[in-house]
Tab-separated table of C-alpha atoms and ligand atoms in Angstrom:
chain	number	residue	atom	x	y	z
A	862	UNK	CA	97.639	47.282	114.743
A	863	UNK	CA	99.022	50.662	113.652
A	864	UNK	CA	102.728	50.784	112.862
A	865	UNK	CA	104.064	52.725	115.757
A	866	UNK	CA	107.121	54.820	115.067
A	867	UNK	CA	107.856	54.713	111.386
A	868	UNK	CA	106.332	58.159	110.830
A	869	UNK	CA	107.947	59.825	113.810
A	870	UNK	CA	111.008	61.402	112.226
A	871	UNK	CA	110.455	64.807	113.767
A	872	UNK	CA	109.586	63.729	117.280
A	873	UNK	CA	112.219	63.610	119.955
A	874	UNK	CA	113.401	60.266	121.376
A	875	UNK	CA	111.971	61.095	124.769
A	876	UNK	CA	108.563	61.888	123.329
A	877	UNK	CA	108.614	58.613	121.417
A	878	UNK	CA	109.235	56.743	124.664
A	879	UNK	CA	106.413	58.589	126.383
A	880	UNK	CA	104.069	57.947	123.501
A	881	UNK	CA	104.965	54.277	123.450
A	882	UNK	CA	104.208	53.978	127.166
A	883	UNK	CA	100.873	55.779	126.959
A	884	UNK	CA	99.708	53.842	123.972
A	885	UNK	CA	100.608	50.465	125.467
A	886	UNK	CA	98.371	51.287	128.435
A	887	UNK	CA	95.312	51.467	126.195
A	888	UNK	CA	93.025	48.663	125.133
A	889	UNK	CA	93.025	47.832	121.436
A	890	UNK	CA	89.515	49.252	121.129
A	891	UNK	CA	90.423	52.579	122.773
A	892	UNK	CA	93.489	52.805	120.585
A	893	UNK	CA	91.388	52.403	117.448
A	894	UNK	CA	88.994	55.127	118.605
A	895	UNK	CA	91.884	57.478	119.272
A	896	UNK	CA	93.293	57.007	115.765
A	897	UNK	CA	89.858	57.606	114.332
A	898	UNK	CA	89.628	60.924	116.206
A	899	UNK	CA	93.144	61.811	115.098
A	900	UNK	CA	92.316	61.272	111.455
A	901	UNK	CA	89.264	63.508	111.840
A	902	UNK	CA	91.413	66.224	113.397
A	903	UNK	CA	93.880	65.867	110.526
A	904	UNK	CA	91.127	66.110	107.935
A	905	UNK	CA	89.897	69.305	109.571
A	906	UNK	CA	93.350	70.846	109.572
A	907	UNK	CA	93.837	69.891	105.925
A	908	UNK	CA	90.698	71.669	104.759
A	909	UNK	CA	91.831	74.830	106.555
A	910	UNK	CA	95.512	74.849	105.754
A	911	UNK	CA	97.023	77.430	103.468
A	912	UNK	CA	98.925	76.153	100.410
A	913	UNK	CA	102.249	77.587	101.575
A	914	UNK	CA	101.987	75.573	104.802
A	915	UNK	CA	101.701	72.234	103.007
A	916	UNK	CA	105.301	71.197	103.457
A	917	UNK	CA	105.388	71.855	107.210
A	918	UNK	CA	102.138	70.075	107.882
A	919	UNK	CA	103.171	67.023	105.901
A	920	UNK	CA	106.389	66.865	107.870
A	921	UNK	CA	105.111	67.724	111.331
A	922	UNK	CA	101.637	66.300	111.524
A	923	UNK	CA	101.777	62.555	111.109
A	924	UNK	CA	98.790	60.658	112.428
A	925	UNK	CA	100.884	59.374	115.331
A	926	UNK	CA	101.731	62.890	116.354
A	927	UNK	CA	98.106	63.923	116.400
A	928	UNK	CA	97.329	60.860	118.514
A	929	UNK	CA	100.109	61.954	120.850
A	930	UNK	CA	98.659	65.471	121.103
A	931	UNK	CA	95.220	64.044	121.845
A	932	UNK	CA	96.633	61.838	124.579
A	933	UNK	CA	98.428	64.779	126.180
A	934	UNK	CA	95.341	66.895	125.946
A	935	UNK	CA	93.236	64.275	127.698
A	936	UNK	CA	95.836	63.952	130.426
A	937	UNK	CA	95.961	67.714	130.809
A	938	UNK	CA	92.224	67.914	131.183
A	939	UNK	CA	92.092	65.088	133.674
A	940	UNK	CA	94.996	66.450	135.693
A	941	UNK	CA	94.090	70.125	135.530
A	942	UNK	CA	93.368	71.517	138.930
A	943	UNK	CA	91.856	74.856	139.863
A	944	UNK	CA	92.845	78.057	138.082
A	945	UNK	CA	95.834	79.906	139.531
A	946	UNK	CA	95.046	83.211	137.815
A	947	UNK	CA	92.677	85.257	135.678
A	948	UNK	CA	93.338	87.950	133.132
A	949	UNK	CA	92.707	89.484	129.731
A	950	UNK	CA	94.205	88.189	126.485
A	951	UNK	CA	96.389	90.993	125.129
A	952	UNK	CA	98.118	89.210	122.252
A	953	UNK	CA	97.311	86.151	120.188
A	954	UNK	CA	99.669	83.996	118.120
A	955	UNK	CA	98.844	80.768	116.311
A	956	UNK	CA	99.414	78.453	119.287
A	957	UNK	CA	100.053	80.828	122.143
A	958	UNK	CA	98.579	83.891	123.703
A	959	UNK	CA	99.658	86.464	126.256
A	960	UNK	CA	97.430	87.227	129.196
A	961	UNK	CA	97.746	90.361	131.317
A	962	UNK	CA	97.069	89.393	134.891
A	963	UNK	CA	97.598	91.681	137.881
A	964	UNK	CA	100.085	93.778	135.928
A	965	UNK	CA	102.124	90.800	134.679
A	966	UNK	CA	102.223	89.223	131.243
A	967	UNK	CA	101.632	85.451	131.381
A	968	UNK	CA	102.440	83.274	128.356
A	969	UNK	CA	99.835	80.589	127.735
A	970	UNK	CA	99.840	77.716	125.289
A	971	UNK	CA	96.607	77.122	123.394
A	972	UNK	CA	95.281	73.772	122.333
A	973	UNK	CA	94.134	73.434	118.758
A	974	UNK	CA	90.523	73.363	119.859
A	975	UNK	CA	90.586	76.479	122.016
A	976	UNK	CA	89.043	79.525	120.448
A	977	UNK	CA	90.430	82.631	122.089
A	978	UNK	CA	90.426	86.267	120.965
A	979	UNK	CA	92.228	89.408	122.051
A	980	UNK	CA	90.106	91.004	124.780
A	981	UNK	CA	88.874	87.651	126.137
A	982	UNK	CA	88.800	87.165	129.889
A	983	UNK	CA	90.354	83.822	130.741
A	984	UNK	CA	91.537	81.690	133.614
A	985	UNK	CA	94.809	79.757	133.482
A	986	UNK	CA	97.120	77.513	135.444
A	987	UNK	CA	100.732	76.414	135.065
A	988	UNK	CA	101.283	73.691	132.517
A	989	UNK	CA	104.710	72.314	131.583
A	990	UNK	CA	107.079	75.246	131.231
A	991	UNK	CA	104.222	77.571	130.247
A	992	UNK	CA	100.551	77.949	131.231
A	993	UNK	CA	97.326	76.507	129.890
A	994	UNK	CA	94.124	78.473	129.374
A	995	UNK	CA	91.409	76.704	131.358
A	996	UNK	CA	88.277	78.697	130.612
A	997	UNK	CA	87.214	81.565	128.379
A	998	UNK	CA	84.517	83.611	130.113
A	999	UNK	CA	81.346	84.574	128.229
A	1000	UNK	CA	81.899	87.567	125.951
A	1001	UNK	CA	79.896	90.743	126.384
A	1002	UNK	CA	80.540	91.854	122.787
A	1003	UNK	CA	82.434	90.503	119.789
A	1004	UNK	CA	83.666	91.779	116.480
A	1005	UNK	CA	83.660	88.772	114.174
A	1006	UNK	CA	84.248	87.947	110.546
A	1007	UNK	CA	84.325	84.629	108.673
A	1008	UNK	CA	87.730	82.927	108.563
A	1009	UNK	CA	89.556	83.852	105.355
A	1010	UNK	CA	90.368	80.192	104.580
A	1011	UNK	CA	87.175	78.570	105.807
A	1012	UNK	CA	84.062	80.701	105.645
A	1013	UNK	CA	82.214	78.338	108.012
A	1014	UNK	CA	84.480	79.219	110.904
A	1015	UNK	CA	84.005	82.373	112.966
A	1016	UNK	CA	87.085	84.542	113.553
A	1017	UNK	CA	86.650	86.813	116.527
A	1018	UNK	CA	88.817	89.878	115.885
A	1019	UNK	CA	88.251	91.351	119.339
A	1020	UNK	CA	86.144	90.415	122.348
A	1021	UNK	CA	84.567	92.490	125.146
A	1022	UNK	CA	85.077	95.762	123.291
A	1023	UNK	CA	82.957	98.781	124.268
A	1024	UNK	CA	83.656	100.855	121.147
A	1025	UNK	CA	84.940	99.865	117.733
A	1026	UNK	CA	86.711	102.788	116.092
A	1027	UNK	CA	86.381	102.389	112.319
A	1028	UNK	CA	89.234	104.355	110.785
A	1029	UNK	CA	88.922	105.607	107.217
A	1030	UNK	CA	91.120	108.123	105.485
A	1031	UNK	CA	90.540	110.829	102.943
A	1032	UNK	CA	92.609	111.426	99.778
A	1033	UNK	CA	95.379	108.821	100.308
A	1034	UNK	CA	93.814	106.272	100.331
A	1035	UNK	CA	90.596	108.002	99.253
A	1036	UNK	CA	87.474	107.485	101.306
A	1037	UNK	CA	85.900	104.028	100.797
A	1038	UNK	CA	82.450	104.346	102.289
A	1039	UNK	CA	81.493	100.757	101.475
A	1040	UNK	CA	83.669	99.295	104.222
A	1041	UNK	CA	81.867	101.561	106.731
A	1042	UNK	CA	78.559	99.881	105.828
A	1043	UNK	CA	79.987	96.417	106.356
A	1044	UNK	CA	81.660	97.283	109.660
A	1045	UNK	CA	78.471	98.956	110.805
A	1046	UNK	CA	76.531	95.712	110.293
A	1047	UNK	CA	79.155	93.561	112.034
A	1048	UNK	CA	79.583	95.946	114.982
A	1049	UNK	CA	75.845	96.175	115.649
A	1050	UNK	CA	75.612	92.386	115.330
A	1051	UNK	CA	78.371	91.936	117.926
A	1052	UNK	CA	76.929	94.450	120.378
A	1053	UNK	CA	79.640	97.156	120.580
A	1054	UNK	CA	79.233	100.878	119.888
A	1055	UNK	CA	80.792	102.420	116.808
A	1056	UNK	CA	82.832	105.548	116.241
A	1057	UNK	CA	83.884	106.618	112.758
A	1058	UNK	CA	87.301	108.296	112.725
A	1059	UNK	CA	87.921	110.110	109.458
A	1060	UNK	CA	91.689	110.527	109.366
A	1061	UNK	CA	94.156	112.531	107.233
A	1062	UNK	CA	91.894	115.569	107.027
A	1063	UNK	CA	95.096	117.638	106.644
A	1064	UNK	CA	95.210	116.338	103.064
A	1065	UNK	CA	91.907	117.980	102.152
A	1066	UNK	CA	92.163	121.184	100.158
A	1067	UNK	CA	89.665	123.474	98.461
A	1068	UNK	CA	89.312	121.168	95.457
A	1069	UNK	CA	88.806	117.870	97.368
A	1070	UNK	CA	87.168	118.889	100.636
A	1071	UNK	CA	83.562	119.083	99.508
A	1072	UNK	CA	83.414	115.898	97.403
A	1073	UNK	CA	85.321	113.764	99.912
A	1074	UNK	CA	83.307	114.849	102.948
A	1075	UNK	CA	79.987	114.616	101.071
A	1076	UNK	CA	80.497	110.824	100.970
A	1077	UNK	CA	79.998	110.870	104.748
A	1078	UNK	CA	76.611	112.624	104.699
A	1079	UNK	CA	74.545	109.402	104.978
A	1080	UNK	CA	76.365	108.485	108.198
A	1081	UNK	CA	76.106	111.744	110.087
A	1082	UNK	CA	72.681	110.932	111.502
A	1083	UNK	CA	73.329	107.317	112.493
A	1084	UNK	CA	76.762	107.247	114.195
A	1085	UNK	CA	79.328	109.275	116.093
A	1086	UNK	CA	81.917	110.715	113.758
A	1087	UNK	CA	85.199	112.507	114.302
A	1088	UNK	CA	87.381	114.273	111.743
A	1089	UNK	CA	91.042	113.882	112.675
A	1090	UNK	CA	94.614	114.115	111.530
A	1091	UNK	CA	97.740	112.731	113.146
A	1092	UNK	CA	99.792	115.273	111.194
A	1093	UNK	CA	98.236	118.429	112.653
A	1094	UNK	CA	96.618	116.615	115.645
A	1095	UNK	CA	93.077	117.644	114.713
A	1096	UNK	CA	90.548	115.696	116.782
A	1097	UNK	CA	93.095	113.727	118.808
A	1098	UNK	CA	92.152	115.190	122.183
A	1099	UNK	CA	88.449	114.686	121.366
A	1100	UNK	CA	89.229	111.066	120.512
A	1101	UNK	CA	91.067	110.636	123.803
A	1102	UNK	CA	88.084	112.074	125.649
A	1103	UNK	CA	85.511	109.936	123.816
A	1104	UNK	CA	87.390	106.707	124.512
A	1105	UNK	CA	88.396	107.456	128.090
A	1106	UNK	CA	88.253	104.419	130.377
A	1107	UNK	CA	86.800	102.157	127.687
A	1108	UNK	CA	88.018	99.146	125.744
A	1109	UNK	CA	88.279	100.085	122.081
A	1110	UNK	CA	89.353	98.305	118.905
A	1111	UNK	CA	90.774	100.213	115.950
A	1112	UNK	CA	89.816	98.643	112.613
A	1113	UNK	CA	89.999	99.596	108.949
A	1114	UNK	CA	91.901	99.211	105.671
A	1115	UNK	CA	95.688	99.179	105.899
A	1116	UNK	CA	97.275	102.558	105.357
A	1117	UNK	CA	94.428	104.652	106.749
A	1118	UNK	CA	96.464	105.547	109.838
A	1119	UNK	CA	95.281	103.224	112.626
A	1120	UNK	CA	98.756	102.839	114.095
A	1121	UNK	CA	99.510	106.559	113.691
A	1122	UNK	CA	96.286	107.397	115.530
A	1123	UNK	CA	97.103	105.066	118.392
A	1124	UNK	CA	100.603	106.571	118.580
A	1125	UNK	CA	99.189	110.103	118.575
A	1126	UNK	CA	96.829	108.991	121.294
A	1127	UNK	CA	99.632	107.565	123.427
A	1128	UNK	CA	103.123	108.429	122.081
A	1129	UNK	CA	104.844	106.029	124.497
A	1130	UNK	CA	103.432	103.055	122.549
A	1131	UNK	CA	105.579	103.780	119.446
A	1132	UNK	CA	103.751	101.334	117.194
A	1133	UNK	CA	105.460	100.807	113.866
A	1134	UNK	CA	103.701	102.653	111.057
A	1135	UNK	CA	103.948	101.956	107.354
A	1136	UNK	CA	104.344	104.372	104.500
A	1137	UNK	CA	101.754	104.621	101.759
A	1138	UNK	CA	103.400	103.259	98.644
A	1139	UNK	CA	103.547	105.750	95.806
A	1140	UNK	CA	101.115	105.117	93.013
A	1141	UNK	CA	98.840	102.796	94.952
A	1142	UNK	CA	97.852	105.094	97.764
A	1143	UNK	CA	97.699	102.066	100.046
A	1144	UNK	CA	99.697	101.506	103.190
A	1145	UNK	CA	102.089	98.637	103.620
A	1146	UNK	CA	101.005	95.883	105.964
A	1147	UNK	CA	102.524	96.862	109.292
A	1148	UNK	CA	100.306	95.322	111.973
A	1149	UNK	CA	100.139	91.536	111.681
A	1150	UNK	CA	98.507	90.477	114.940
A	1151	UNK	CA	95.948	92.182	117.155
A	1152	UNK	CA	97.409	93.618	120.341
A	1153	UNK	CA	95.687	95.113	123.364
A	1154	UNK	CA	97.467	98.084	124.949
A	1155	UNK	CA	96.539	99.198	128.447
A	1156	UNK	CA	97.066	102.928	128.851
A	1157	UNK	CA	97.774	104.754	132.099
A	1158	UNK	CA	94.444	106.642	131.759
A	1159	UNK	CA	92.574	103.307	131.966
A	1160	UNK	CA	91.676	103.147	128.271
A	1161	UNK	CA	92.397	99.834	126.559
A	1162	UNK	CA	93.225	100.017	122.852
A	1163	UNK	CA	93.229	97.044	120.511
A	1164	UNK	CA	95.294	97.527	117.375
A	1165	UNK	CA	94.064	95.132	114.649
A	1166	UNK	CA	95.719	94.162	111.352
A	1167	UNK	CA	94.600	96.200	108.338
A	1168	UNK	CA	92.154	94.447	106.056
A	1169	UNK	CA	91.579	94.527	102.314
A	1170	UNK	CA	87.944	93.477	102.696
A	1171	UNK	CA	85.649	92.612	105.557
A	1172	UNK	CA	83.250	89.647	105.346
A	1173	UNK	CA	80.128	89.354	107.456
A	1174	UNK	CA	79.593	86.591	109.971
A	1175	UNK	CA	76.189	85.165	110.870
A	1176	UNK	CA	74.000	87.703	109.085
A	1177	UNK	CA	71.112	86.441	107.006
A	1178	UNK	CA	69.189	88.170	104.241
A	1179	UNK	CA	65.998	88.404	106.305
A	1180	UNK	CA	67.719	90.244	109.126
A	1181	UNK	CA	70.064	92.513	107.175
A	1182	UNK	CA	67.726	95.540	107.045
A	1183	UNK	CA	67.721	95.707	110.857
A	1184	UNK	CA	71.354	96.756	110.672
A	1185	UNK	CA	70.457	99.779	108.517
A	1186	UNK	CA	68.802	101.749	111.337
A	1187	UNK	CA	67.721	104.668	109.154
A	1188	UNK	CA	65.427	102.308	107.174
A	1189	UNK	CA	63.303	101.902	110.308
A	1190	UNK	CA	61.285	105.102	109.864
A	1191	UNK	CA	60.107	103.985	106.426
A	1192	UNK	CA	59.524	100.304	107.075
A	1193	UNK	CA	55.904	100.871	108.272
A	1194	UNK	CA	55.090	102.137	104.765
A	1195	UNK	CA	55.995	98.791	103.184
A	1196	UNK	CA	52.930	96.870	101.985
A	1197	UNK	CA	54.366	93.529	103.140
A	1198	UNK	CA	55.424	93.039	106.726
A	1199	UNK	CA	58.309	90.798	105.661
A	1200	UNK	CA	59.385	93.167	102.872
A	1201	UNK	CA	63.053	92.759	101.826
A	1202	UNK	CA	63.008	96.174	100.153
A	1203	UNK	CA	64.170	94.686	96.852
A	1204	UNK	CA	61.575	93.603	94.259
A	1205	UNK	CA	58.405	94.158	96.316
A	1206	UNK	CA	55.740	96.665	95.188
A	1207	UNK	CA	54.808	99.542	97.512
A	1208	UNK	CA	58.037	99.422	99.484
A	1209	UNK	CA	58.412	102.315	101.909
A	1210	UNK	CA	62.205	102.090	101.876
A	1211	UNK	CA	62.494	102.217	98.077
A	1212	UNK	CA	60.030	105.119	97.942
A	1213	UNK	CA	62.136	107.008	100.493
A	1214	UNK	CA	65.245	106.447	98.361
A	1215	UNK	CA	63.427	107.815	95.283
A	1216	UNK	CA	62.262	110.871	97.244
A	1217	UNK	CA	65.803	111.439	98.518
A	1218	UNK	CA	64.858	110.830	102.167
A	1219	UNK	CA	67.203	107.833	102.313
A	1220	UNK	CA	70.711	107.739	100.848
A	1221	UNK	CA	70.988	106.000	97.474
A	1222	UNK	CA	74.559	104.954	98.363
A	1223	UNK	CA	73.433	103.260	101.598
A	1224	UNK	CA	70.559	101.523	99.833
A	1225	UNK	CA	72.964	100.309	97.104
A	1226	UNK	CA	75.241	99.012	99.855
A	1227	UNK	CA	72.295	97.150	101.372
A	1228	UNK	CA	71.541	95.505	98.010
A	1229	UNK	CA	75.208	94.645	97.420
A	1230	UNK	CA	75.589	92.985	100.835
A	1231	UNK	CA	72.295	91.148	100.312
A	1232	UNK	CA	73.540	89.512	97.107
A	1233	UNK	CA	76.592	88.170	98.993
A	1234	UNK	CA	74.685	86.568	101.873
B	1102	GDP	P1	97.679	101.680	109.372
B	1102	GDP	O1	98.100	100.669	108.342
B	1102	GDP	O2	96.211	101.939	109.308
B	1102	GDP	O3	98.148	101.371	110.751
B	1102	GDP	O4	98.359	103.071	108.919
B	1102	GDP	P2	99.658	103.775	109.465
B	1102	GDP	O5	99.424	104.399	110.788
B	1102	GDP	O6	100.819	102.842	109.323
B	1102	GDP	O7	99.784	105.006	108.436
B	1102	GDP	C1	99.962	104.813	107.045
B	1102	GDP	C2	100.632	106.053	106.453
B	1102	GDP	O8	99.764	107.182	106.548
B	1102	GDP	C3	101.918	106.461	107.149
B	1102	GDP	O9	102.840	106.873	106.159
B	1102	GDP	C4	101.531	107.622	108.028
B	1102	GDP	O10	102.588	108.501	108.255
B	1102	GDP	C5	100.435	108.267	107.179
B	1102	GDP	N1	99.468	109.014	108.015
B	1102	GDP	C6	98.846	108.544	109.138
B	1102	GDP	N2	98.000	109.491	109.628
B	1102	GDP	C7	98.094	110.568	108.805
B	1102	GDP	C8	97.456	111.872	108.782
B	1102	GDP	O11	96.636	112.241	109.618
B	1102	GDP	N3	97.781	112.684	107.741
B	1102	GDP	C9	98.685	112.319	106.777
B	1102	GDP	N4	98.931	113.192	105.799
B	1102	GDP	N5	99.290	111.115	106.775
B	1102	GDP	C10	99.012	110.245	107.766
B	1103	ZN	ZN1	60.156	97.497	101.868
């Protein structure tokens, strides 16, 4: 029999009593099964934990506590009645989320097993002094990446988004076209439309304009693009018009001006912006959690944390070329139907790159992503 309370230092007396009661109601066999499940849950959390969290987890997550959580969860499931409300997840923390429902913000607790993203449509009901999410409705689109700590787990950055606005900047930080290629794959995979917002165009002068904007040439034919600046307000009203009434997520490297763009779009939001640190040309990390803002004009904007890199979720080498739409015209010229456009002879795509009909930079991006899959 498991020693009951010797590892319970952090649990309250009342919880200990409750736990004791619940556990004594179980058969020995059921009890053993529960501890087995708890140790599996603990193993899972240990493979995913970050090193700096070690101390907390050791202190807070004894096996008994996990058993207690499992017991509560089972009770919750058994006792949960019909949903009392529905809404959209507008903010996500580690164990809680906020749901906007009929104009109100409802705080909901999340169980460890619930996978919820900003933009999800959910149902909920009261639970304890908060609410519990009962169901997450099927997503129409997703923007996903692999979890930073465990590449086998999908992290949904935003759900049910109509348009993903990929923000890049020119000059400071300089234009990084590679991240556009990666976002383009992930956005097509998840089913949303894409808009490229090229920000800080006020920083372009005679000497930089041509070289910076030339990096965008390969994209002009395959996506909507908007040159903008939050300093002189170039493109802002076009952006407002293009996104009208839709749900949009703003993504991109930190420091490119995502928050500034959203503020320019809707000044009443006053989202904190960071300054680009001298010497690095990178912005400080200002946005830490995704947030969905509902604007009076009906547009919904999701502000996402800036990223240093963007991994691809659920893309395999065989299918990658499908996400480079401009390759399509030249694919029929490939000798092999299953051509990967790498080492194969008589490859229509490679020939088009040599002739200059396809962008060398985009083809290089394709090869680079392929080696990482
Ligand atoms: P985020 O990390 O992508 O949200 O970027 P921020 O909105 O915090 O902006 C980073 C820095 O770039 C801030 O110092 C902004 O003032 C500056 N910035 C944003 N948009 C523009 C722009 O259009 N032109 C110029 N020159 N600076 C901008
Ligand atoms: Zn080929």
